[in-house]
PDB file of C-alpha atoms in Angstrom:
ATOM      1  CA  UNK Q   1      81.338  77.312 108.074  1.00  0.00           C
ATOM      2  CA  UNK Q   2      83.366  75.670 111.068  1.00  0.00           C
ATOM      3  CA  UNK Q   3      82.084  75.410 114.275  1.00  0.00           C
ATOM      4  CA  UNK Q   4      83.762  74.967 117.758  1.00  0.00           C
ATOM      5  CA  UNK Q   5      81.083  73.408 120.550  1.00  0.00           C
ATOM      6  CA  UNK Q   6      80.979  74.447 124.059  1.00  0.00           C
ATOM      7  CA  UNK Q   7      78.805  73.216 126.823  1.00  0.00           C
ATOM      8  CA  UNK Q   8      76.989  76.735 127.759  1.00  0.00           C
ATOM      9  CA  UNK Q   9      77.690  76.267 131.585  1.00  0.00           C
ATOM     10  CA  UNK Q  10      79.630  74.638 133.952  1.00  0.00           C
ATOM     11  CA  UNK Q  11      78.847  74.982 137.886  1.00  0.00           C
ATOM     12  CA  UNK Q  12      81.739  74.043 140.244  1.00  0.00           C
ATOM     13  CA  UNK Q  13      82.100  74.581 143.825  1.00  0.00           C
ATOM     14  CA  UNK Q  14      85.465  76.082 145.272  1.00  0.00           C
ATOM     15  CA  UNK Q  15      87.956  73.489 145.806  1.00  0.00           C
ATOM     16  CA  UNK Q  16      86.586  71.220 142.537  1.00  0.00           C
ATOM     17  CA  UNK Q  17      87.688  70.620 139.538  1.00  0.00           C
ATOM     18  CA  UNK Q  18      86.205  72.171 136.535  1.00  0.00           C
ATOM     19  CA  UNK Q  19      86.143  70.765 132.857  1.00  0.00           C
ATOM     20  CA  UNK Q  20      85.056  72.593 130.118  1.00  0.00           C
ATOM     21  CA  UNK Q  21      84.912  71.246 126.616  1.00  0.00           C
ATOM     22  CA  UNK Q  22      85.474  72.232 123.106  1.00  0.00           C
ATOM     23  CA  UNK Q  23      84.620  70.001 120.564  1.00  0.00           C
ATOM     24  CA  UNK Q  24      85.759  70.508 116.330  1.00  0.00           C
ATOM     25  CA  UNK Q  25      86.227  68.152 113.255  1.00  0.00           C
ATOM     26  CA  UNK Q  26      89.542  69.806 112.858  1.00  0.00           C
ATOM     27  CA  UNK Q  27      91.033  70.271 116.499  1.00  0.00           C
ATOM     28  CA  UNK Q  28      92.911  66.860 115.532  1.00  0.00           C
ATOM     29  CA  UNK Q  29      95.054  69.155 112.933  1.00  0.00           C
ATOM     30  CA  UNK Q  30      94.945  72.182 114.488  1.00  0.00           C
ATOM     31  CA  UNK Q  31      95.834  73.268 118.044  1.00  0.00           C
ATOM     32  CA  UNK Q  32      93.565  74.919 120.801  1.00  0.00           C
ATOM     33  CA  UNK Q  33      93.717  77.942 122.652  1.00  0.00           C
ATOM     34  CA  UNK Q  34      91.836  78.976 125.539  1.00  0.00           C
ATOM     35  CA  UNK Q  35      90.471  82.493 126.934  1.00  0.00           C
ATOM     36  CA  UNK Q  36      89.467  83.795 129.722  1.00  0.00           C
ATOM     37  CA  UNK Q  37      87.089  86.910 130.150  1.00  0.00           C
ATOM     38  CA  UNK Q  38      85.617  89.035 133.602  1.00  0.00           C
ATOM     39  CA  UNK Q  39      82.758  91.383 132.940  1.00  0.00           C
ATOM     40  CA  UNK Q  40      83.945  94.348 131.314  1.00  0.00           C
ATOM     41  CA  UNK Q  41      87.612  93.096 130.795  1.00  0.00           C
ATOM     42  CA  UNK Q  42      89.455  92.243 127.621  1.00  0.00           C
ATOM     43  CA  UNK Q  43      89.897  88.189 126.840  1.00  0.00           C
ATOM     44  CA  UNK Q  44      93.446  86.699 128.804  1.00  0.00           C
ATOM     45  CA  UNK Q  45      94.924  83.537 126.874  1.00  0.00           C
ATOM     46  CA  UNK Q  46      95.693  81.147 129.699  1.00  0.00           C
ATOM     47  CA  UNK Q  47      96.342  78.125 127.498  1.00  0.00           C
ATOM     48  CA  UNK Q  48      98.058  77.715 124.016  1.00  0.00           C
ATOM     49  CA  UNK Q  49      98.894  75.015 121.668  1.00  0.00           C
ATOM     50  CA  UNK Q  50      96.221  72.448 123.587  1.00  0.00           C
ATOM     51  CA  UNK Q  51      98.412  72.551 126.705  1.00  0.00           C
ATOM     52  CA  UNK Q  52     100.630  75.420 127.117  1.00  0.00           C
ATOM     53  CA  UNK Q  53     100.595  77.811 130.120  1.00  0.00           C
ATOM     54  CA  UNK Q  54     101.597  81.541 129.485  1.00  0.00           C
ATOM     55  CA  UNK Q  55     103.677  82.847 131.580  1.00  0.00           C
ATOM     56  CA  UNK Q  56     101.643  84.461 134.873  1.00  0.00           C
ATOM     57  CA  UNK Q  57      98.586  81.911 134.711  1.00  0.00           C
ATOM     58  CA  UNK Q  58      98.662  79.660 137.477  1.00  0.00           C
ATOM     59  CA  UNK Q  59      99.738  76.108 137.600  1.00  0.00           C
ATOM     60  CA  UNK Q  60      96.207  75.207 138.349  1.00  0.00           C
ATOM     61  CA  UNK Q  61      94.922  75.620 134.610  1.00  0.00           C
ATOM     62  CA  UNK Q  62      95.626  73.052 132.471  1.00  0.00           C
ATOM     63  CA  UNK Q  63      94.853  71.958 128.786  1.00  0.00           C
ATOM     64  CA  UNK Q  64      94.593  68.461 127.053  1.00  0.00           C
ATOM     65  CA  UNK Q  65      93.626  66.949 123.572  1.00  0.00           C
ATOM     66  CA  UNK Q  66      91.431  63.778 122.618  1.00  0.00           C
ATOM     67  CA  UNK Q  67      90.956  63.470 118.704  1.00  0.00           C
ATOM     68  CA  UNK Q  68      88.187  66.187 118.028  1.00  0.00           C
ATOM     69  CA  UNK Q  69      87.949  67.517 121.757  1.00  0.00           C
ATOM     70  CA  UNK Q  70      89.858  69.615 123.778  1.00  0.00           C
ATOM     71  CA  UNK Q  71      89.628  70.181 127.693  1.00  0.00           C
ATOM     72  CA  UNK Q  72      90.395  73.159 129.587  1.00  0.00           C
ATOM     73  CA  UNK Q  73      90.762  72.066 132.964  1.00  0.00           C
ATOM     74  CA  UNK Q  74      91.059  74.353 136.165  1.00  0.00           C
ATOM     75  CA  UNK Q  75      91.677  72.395 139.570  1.00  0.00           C
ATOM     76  CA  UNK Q  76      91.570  73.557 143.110  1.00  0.00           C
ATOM     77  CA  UNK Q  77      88.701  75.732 141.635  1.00  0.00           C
ATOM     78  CA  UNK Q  78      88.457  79.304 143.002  1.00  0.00           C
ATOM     79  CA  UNK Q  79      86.167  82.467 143.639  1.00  0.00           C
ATOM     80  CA  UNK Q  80      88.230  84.442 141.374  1.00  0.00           C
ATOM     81  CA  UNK Q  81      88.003  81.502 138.325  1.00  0.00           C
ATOM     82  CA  UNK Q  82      84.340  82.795 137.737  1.00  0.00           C
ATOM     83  CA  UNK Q  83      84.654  83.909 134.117  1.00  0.00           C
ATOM     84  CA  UNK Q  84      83.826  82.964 130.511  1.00  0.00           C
ATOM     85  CA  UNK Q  85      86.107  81.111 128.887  1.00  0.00           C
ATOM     86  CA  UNK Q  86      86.028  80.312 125.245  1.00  0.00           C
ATOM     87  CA  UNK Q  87      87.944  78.286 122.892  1.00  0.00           C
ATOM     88  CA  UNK Q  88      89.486  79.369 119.520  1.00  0.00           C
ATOM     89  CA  UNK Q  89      91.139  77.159 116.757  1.00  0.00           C
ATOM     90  CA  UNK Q  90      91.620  77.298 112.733  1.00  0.00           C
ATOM     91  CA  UNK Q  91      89.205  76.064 109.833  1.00  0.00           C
ATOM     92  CA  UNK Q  92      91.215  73.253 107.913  1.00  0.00           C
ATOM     93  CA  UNK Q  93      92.525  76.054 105.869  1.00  0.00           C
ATOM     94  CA  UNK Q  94      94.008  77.463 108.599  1.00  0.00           C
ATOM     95  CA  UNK Q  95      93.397  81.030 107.276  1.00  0.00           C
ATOM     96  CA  UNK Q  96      90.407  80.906 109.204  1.00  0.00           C
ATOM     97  CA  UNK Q  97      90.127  81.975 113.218  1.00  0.00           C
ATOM     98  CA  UNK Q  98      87.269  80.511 114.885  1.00  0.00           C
ATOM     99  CA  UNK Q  99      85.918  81.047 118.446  1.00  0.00           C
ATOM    100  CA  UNK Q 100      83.956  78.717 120.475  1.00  0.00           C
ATOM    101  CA  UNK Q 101      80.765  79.791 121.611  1.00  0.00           C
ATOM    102  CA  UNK Q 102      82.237  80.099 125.125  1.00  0.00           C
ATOM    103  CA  UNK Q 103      81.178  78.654 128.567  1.00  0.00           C
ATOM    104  CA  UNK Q 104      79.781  80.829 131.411  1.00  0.00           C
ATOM    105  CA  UNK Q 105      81.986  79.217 134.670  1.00  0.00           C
ATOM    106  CA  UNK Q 106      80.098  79.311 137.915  1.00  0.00           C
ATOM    107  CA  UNK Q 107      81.810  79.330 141.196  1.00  0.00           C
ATOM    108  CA  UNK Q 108      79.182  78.183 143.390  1.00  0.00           C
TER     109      UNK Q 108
ATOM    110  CA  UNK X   1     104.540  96.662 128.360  1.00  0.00           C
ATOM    111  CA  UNK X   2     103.022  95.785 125.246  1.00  0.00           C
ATOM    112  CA  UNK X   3     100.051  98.104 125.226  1.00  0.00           C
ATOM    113  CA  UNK X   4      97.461  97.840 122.332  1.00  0.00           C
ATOM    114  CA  UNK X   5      94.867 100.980 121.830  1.00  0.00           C
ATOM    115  CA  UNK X   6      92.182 101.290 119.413  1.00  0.00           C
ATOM    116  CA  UNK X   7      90.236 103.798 118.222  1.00  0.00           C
ATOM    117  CA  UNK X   8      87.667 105.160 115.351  1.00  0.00           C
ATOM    118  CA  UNK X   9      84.592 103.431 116.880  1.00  0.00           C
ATOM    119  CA  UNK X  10      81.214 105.384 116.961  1.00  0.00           C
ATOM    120  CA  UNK X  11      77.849 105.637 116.237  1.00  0.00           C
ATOM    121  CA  UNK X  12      77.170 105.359 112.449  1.00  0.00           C
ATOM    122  CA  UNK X  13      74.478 104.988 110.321  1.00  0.00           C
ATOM    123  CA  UNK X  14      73.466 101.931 108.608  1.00  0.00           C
ATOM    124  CA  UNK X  15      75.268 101.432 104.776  1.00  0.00           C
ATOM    125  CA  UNK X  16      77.710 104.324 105.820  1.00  0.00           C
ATOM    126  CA  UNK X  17      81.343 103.725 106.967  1.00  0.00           C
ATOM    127  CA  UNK X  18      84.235 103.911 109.635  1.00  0.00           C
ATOM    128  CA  UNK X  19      88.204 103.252 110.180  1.00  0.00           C
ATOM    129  CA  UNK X  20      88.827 101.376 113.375  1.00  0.00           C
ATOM    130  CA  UNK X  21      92.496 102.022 113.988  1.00  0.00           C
ATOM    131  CA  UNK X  22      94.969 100.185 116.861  1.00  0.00           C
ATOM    132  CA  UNK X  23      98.188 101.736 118.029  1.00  0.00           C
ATOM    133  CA  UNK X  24     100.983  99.232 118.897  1.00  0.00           C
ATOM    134  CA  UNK X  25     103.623  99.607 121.766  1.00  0.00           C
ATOM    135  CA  UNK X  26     105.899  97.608 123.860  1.00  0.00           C
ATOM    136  CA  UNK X  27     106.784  95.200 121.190  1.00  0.00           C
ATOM    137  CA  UNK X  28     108.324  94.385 117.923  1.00  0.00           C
ATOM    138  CA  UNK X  29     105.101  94.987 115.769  1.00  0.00           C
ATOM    139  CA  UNK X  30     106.477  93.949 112.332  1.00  0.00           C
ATOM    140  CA  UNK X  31     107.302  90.590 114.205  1.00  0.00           C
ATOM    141  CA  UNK X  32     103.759  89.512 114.412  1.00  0.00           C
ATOM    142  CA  UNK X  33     100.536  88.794 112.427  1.00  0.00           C
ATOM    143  CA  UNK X  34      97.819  91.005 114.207  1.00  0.00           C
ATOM    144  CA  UNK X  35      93.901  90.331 114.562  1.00  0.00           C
ATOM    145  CA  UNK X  36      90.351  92.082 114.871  1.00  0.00           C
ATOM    146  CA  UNK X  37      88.174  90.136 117.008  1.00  0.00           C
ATOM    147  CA  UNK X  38      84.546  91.838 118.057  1.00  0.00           C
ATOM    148  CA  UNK X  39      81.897  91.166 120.633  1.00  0.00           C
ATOM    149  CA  UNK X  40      78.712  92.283 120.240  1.00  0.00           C
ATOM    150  CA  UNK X  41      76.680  93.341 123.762  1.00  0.00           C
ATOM    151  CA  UNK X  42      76.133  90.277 125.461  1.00  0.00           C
ATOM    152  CA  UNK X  43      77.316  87.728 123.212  1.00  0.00           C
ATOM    153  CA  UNK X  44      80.099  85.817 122.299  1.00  0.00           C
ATOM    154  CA  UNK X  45      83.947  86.559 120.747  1.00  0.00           C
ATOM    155  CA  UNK X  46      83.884  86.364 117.084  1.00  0.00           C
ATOM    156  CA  UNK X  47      86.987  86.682 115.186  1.00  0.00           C
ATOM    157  CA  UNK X  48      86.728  89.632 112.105  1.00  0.00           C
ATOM    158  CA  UNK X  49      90.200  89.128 110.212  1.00  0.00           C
ATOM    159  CA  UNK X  50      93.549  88.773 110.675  1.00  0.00           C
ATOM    160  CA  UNK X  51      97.033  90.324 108.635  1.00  0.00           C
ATOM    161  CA  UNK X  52     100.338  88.294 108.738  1.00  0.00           C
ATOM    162  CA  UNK X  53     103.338  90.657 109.768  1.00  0.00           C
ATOM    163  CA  UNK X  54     104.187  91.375 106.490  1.00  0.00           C
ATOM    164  CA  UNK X  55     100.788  91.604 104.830  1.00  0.00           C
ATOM    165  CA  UNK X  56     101.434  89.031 103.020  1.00  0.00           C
ATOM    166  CA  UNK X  57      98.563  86.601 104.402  1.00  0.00           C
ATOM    167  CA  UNK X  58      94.928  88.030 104.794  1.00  0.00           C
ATOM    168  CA  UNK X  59      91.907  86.392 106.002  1.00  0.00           C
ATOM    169  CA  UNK X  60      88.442  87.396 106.554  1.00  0.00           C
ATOM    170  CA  UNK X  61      85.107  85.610 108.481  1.00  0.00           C
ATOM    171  CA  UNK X  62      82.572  85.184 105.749  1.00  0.00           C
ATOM    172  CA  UNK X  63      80.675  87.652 108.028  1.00  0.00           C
ATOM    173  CA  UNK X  64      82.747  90.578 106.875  1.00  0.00           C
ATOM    174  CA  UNK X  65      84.554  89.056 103.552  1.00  0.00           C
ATOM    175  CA  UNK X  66      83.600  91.679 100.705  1.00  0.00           C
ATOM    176  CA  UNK X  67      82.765  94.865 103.232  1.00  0.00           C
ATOM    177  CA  UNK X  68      85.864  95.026 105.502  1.00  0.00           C
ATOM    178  CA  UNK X  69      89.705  95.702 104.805  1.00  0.00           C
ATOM    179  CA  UNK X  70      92.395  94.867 107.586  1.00  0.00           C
ATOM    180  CA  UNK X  71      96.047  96.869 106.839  1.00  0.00           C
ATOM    181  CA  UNK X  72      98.844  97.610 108.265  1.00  0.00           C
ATOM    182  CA  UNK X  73     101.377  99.811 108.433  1.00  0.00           C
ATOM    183  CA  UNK X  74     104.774  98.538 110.206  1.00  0.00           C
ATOM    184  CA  UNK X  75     106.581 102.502 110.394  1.00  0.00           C
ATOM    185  CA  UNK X  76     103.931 103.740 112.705  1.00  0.00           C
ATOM    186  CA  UNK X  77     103.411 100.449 114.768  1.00  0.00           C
ATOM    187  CA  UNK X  78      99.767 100.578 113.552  1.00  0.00           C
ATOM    188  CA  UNK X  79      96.949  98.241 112.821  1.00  0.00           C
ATOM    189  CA  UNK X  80      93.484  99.621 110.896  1.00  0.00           C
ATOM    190  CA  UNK X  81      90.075  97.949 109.813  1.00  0.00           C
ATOM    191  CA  UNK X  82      87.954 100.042 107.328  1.00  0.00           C
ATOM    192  CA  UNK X  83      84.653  98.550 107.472  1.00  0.00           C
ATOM    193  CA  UNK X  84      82.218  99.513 104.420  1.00  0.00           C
ATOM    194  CA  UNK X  85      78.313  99.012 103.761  1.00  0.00           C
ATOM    195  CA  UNK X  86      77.946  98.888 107.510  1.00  0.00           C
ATOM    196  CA  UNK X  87      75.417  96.715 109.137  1.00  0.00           C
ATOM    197  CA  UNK X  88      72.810  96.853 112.671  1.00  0.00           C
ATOM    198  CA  UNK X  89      74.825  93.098 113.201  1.00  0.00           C
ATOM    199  CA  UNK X  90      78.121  94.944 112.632  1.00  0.00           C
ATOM    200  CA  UNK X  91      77.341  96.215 116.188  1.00  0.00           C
ATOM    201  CA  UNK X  92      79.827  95.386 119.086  1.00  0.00           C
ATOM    202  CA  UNK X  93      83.158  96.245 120.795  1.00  0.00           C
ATOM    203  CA  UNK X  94      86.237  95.861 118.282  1.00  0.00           C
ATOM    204  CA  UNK X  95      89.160  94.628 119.882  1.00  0.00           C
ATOM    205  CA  UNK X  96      92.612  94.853 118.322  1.00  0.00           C
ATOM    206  CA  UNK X  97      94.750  91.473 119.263  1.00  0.00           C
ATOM    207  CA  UNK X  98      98.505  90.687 118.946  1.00  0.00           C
ATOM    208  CA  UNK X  99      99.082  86.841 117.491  1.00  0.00           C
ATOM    209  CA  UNK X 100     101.957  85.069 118.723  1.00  0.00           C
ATOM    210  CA  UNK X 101     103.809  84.374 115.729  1.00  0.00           C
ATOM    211  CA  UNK X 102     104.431  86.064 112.419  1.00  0.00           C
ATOM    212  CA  UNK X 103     102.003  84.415 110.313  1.00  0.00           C
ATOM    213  CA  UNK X 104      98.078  83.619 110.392  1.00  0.00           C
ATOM    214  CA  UNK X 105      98.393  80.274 108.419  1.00  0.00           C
ATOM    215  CA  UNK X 106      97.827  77.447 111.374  1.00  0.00           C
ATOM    216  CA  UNK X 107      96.115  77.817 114.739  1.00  0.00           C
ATOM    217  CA  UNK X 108      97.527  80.698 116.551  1.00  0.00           C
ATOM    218  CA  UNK X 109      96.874  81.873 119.686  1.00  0.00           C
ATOM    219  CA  UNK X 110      96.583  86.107 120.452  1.00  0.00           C
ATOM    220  CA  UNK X 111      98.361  86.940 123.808  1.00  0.00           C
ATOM    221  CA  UNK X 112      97.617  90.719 124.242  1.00  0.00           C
ATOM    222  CA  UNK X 113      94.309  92.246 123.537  1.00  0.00           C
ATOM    223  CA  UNK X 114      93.241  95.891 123.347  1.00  0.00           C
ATOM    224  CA  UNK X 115      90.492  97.453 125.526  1.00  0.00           C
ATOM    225  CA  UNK X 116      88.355  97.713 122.669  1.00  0.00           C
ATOM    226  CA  UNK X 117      86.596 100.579 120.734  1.00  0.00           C
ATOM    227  CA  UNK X 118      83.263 100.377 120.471  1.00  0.00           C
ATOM    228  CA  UNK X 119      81.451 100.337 117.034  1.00  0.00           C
ATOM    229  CA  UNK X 120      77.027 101.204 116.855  1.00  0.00           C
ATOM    230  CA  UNK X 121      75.347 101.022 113.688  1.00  0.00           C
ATOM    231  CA  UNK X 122      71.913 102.428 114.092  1.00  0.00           C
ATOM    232  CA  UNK X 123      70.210 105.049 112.256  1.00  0.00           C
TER     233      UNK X 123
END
């Protein structure tokens, strides 16, 4: 079955920039969407289609594309950012939804 | 406000059954393709199945494919998963999750989630 990679952790201190990666044989045909999730809160989509902002997420989140990989990137890192965040695409098919494993963001 | 609500989770025995159900508000629901995504306690998201708006398009995780049934039905702005021959990994919270477009063919994204209703197989 596919599989989306995700680095387990990333560890950023306020003010950095944080990178988290997504890697997939078929994120070159299909786009990217990334999710964010608190403890004991529902999922948020702050990026769709590899680099589009919903409305309310702030400028500082930002998405990009490189063949199989795809980078959510938040700048100007803050307190508040601490979160999973997980990464969800289509099989080839596209009939099938698949989440990343996700990626536990420390604010340190 | 587009406000999703499920309901129907509970404790259940292992091999039995349940009906997960997710009232739709706020929205045009027979505009959109609609998902079940679950979490189990401490892990990850893991998407169950999704329904295009007209239920024309179905798909299932291999996870589920066989045991579970996703419907809809547009008049009452409702989305419902009946999950048979239930499983101890079946275990987690069920969340209910509008797609952004009409269809589930393609990567699509799912902009408003439910709180979730929480489903424990166990005897």
């Amino acid at each position: 079955s596919y599989e989306l990679t995700q680095p387990p952790s990333v560890s950023v201190s306020p003010g950095q920039t944080a990178r988290i990666t997504c890697s997939g044989d078929a994120l070159p045909k299909q786009y990217a969407y990334w999710y964010q999730q608190k403890p004991g809160q529902a999922p948020v989509l702050v990026i769709y289609k590899d680099s589009e902002r919903p409305s309310g997420i702030p400028e500082r989140f930002s998405g990009s594309s490189s063949g199989t990989t795809v980078t959510l990137t938040i700048s100007g890192v803050q307190a508040e950012d601490e979160a999973d965040y997980y990464c969800q695409s289509a099989d080839s098919s596209g009939l099938i939804k698949v989440f990343g494993g996700g990626t536990k963001l420390t604010v340190l | 406000e587009v406000q999703l609500v499920e309901s129907g989770g509970g404790l259940v025995q292992p091999g039995r059954s349940l009906r997960l159900s997710c009232a739709a508000s706020g929205f045009t629901f027979d505009d959109y393709a609609m998902h079940w995504v679950r979490q189990a306690p401490g892990k990850g998201l893991e998407w169950v199945s999704g329904i295009s708006w007209n239920s024309g398009s179905i798909g299932y995780a291999d996870s589920v494919k066989g045991r579970f049934t996703i419907s809809r039905d547009n008049a009452k702005n409702s989305l419902y998963l009946q999950m048979n021959s239930l499983r101890a990994e079946d275990t987690a919270l069920y969340y209910c999750a509008k797609d952004q477009e009409p269809s589930i063919v393609g990567a699509t994204g799912l902009d408003y989630w439910g709180q979730g209703t929480l489903v424990t197989v166990s005897s």
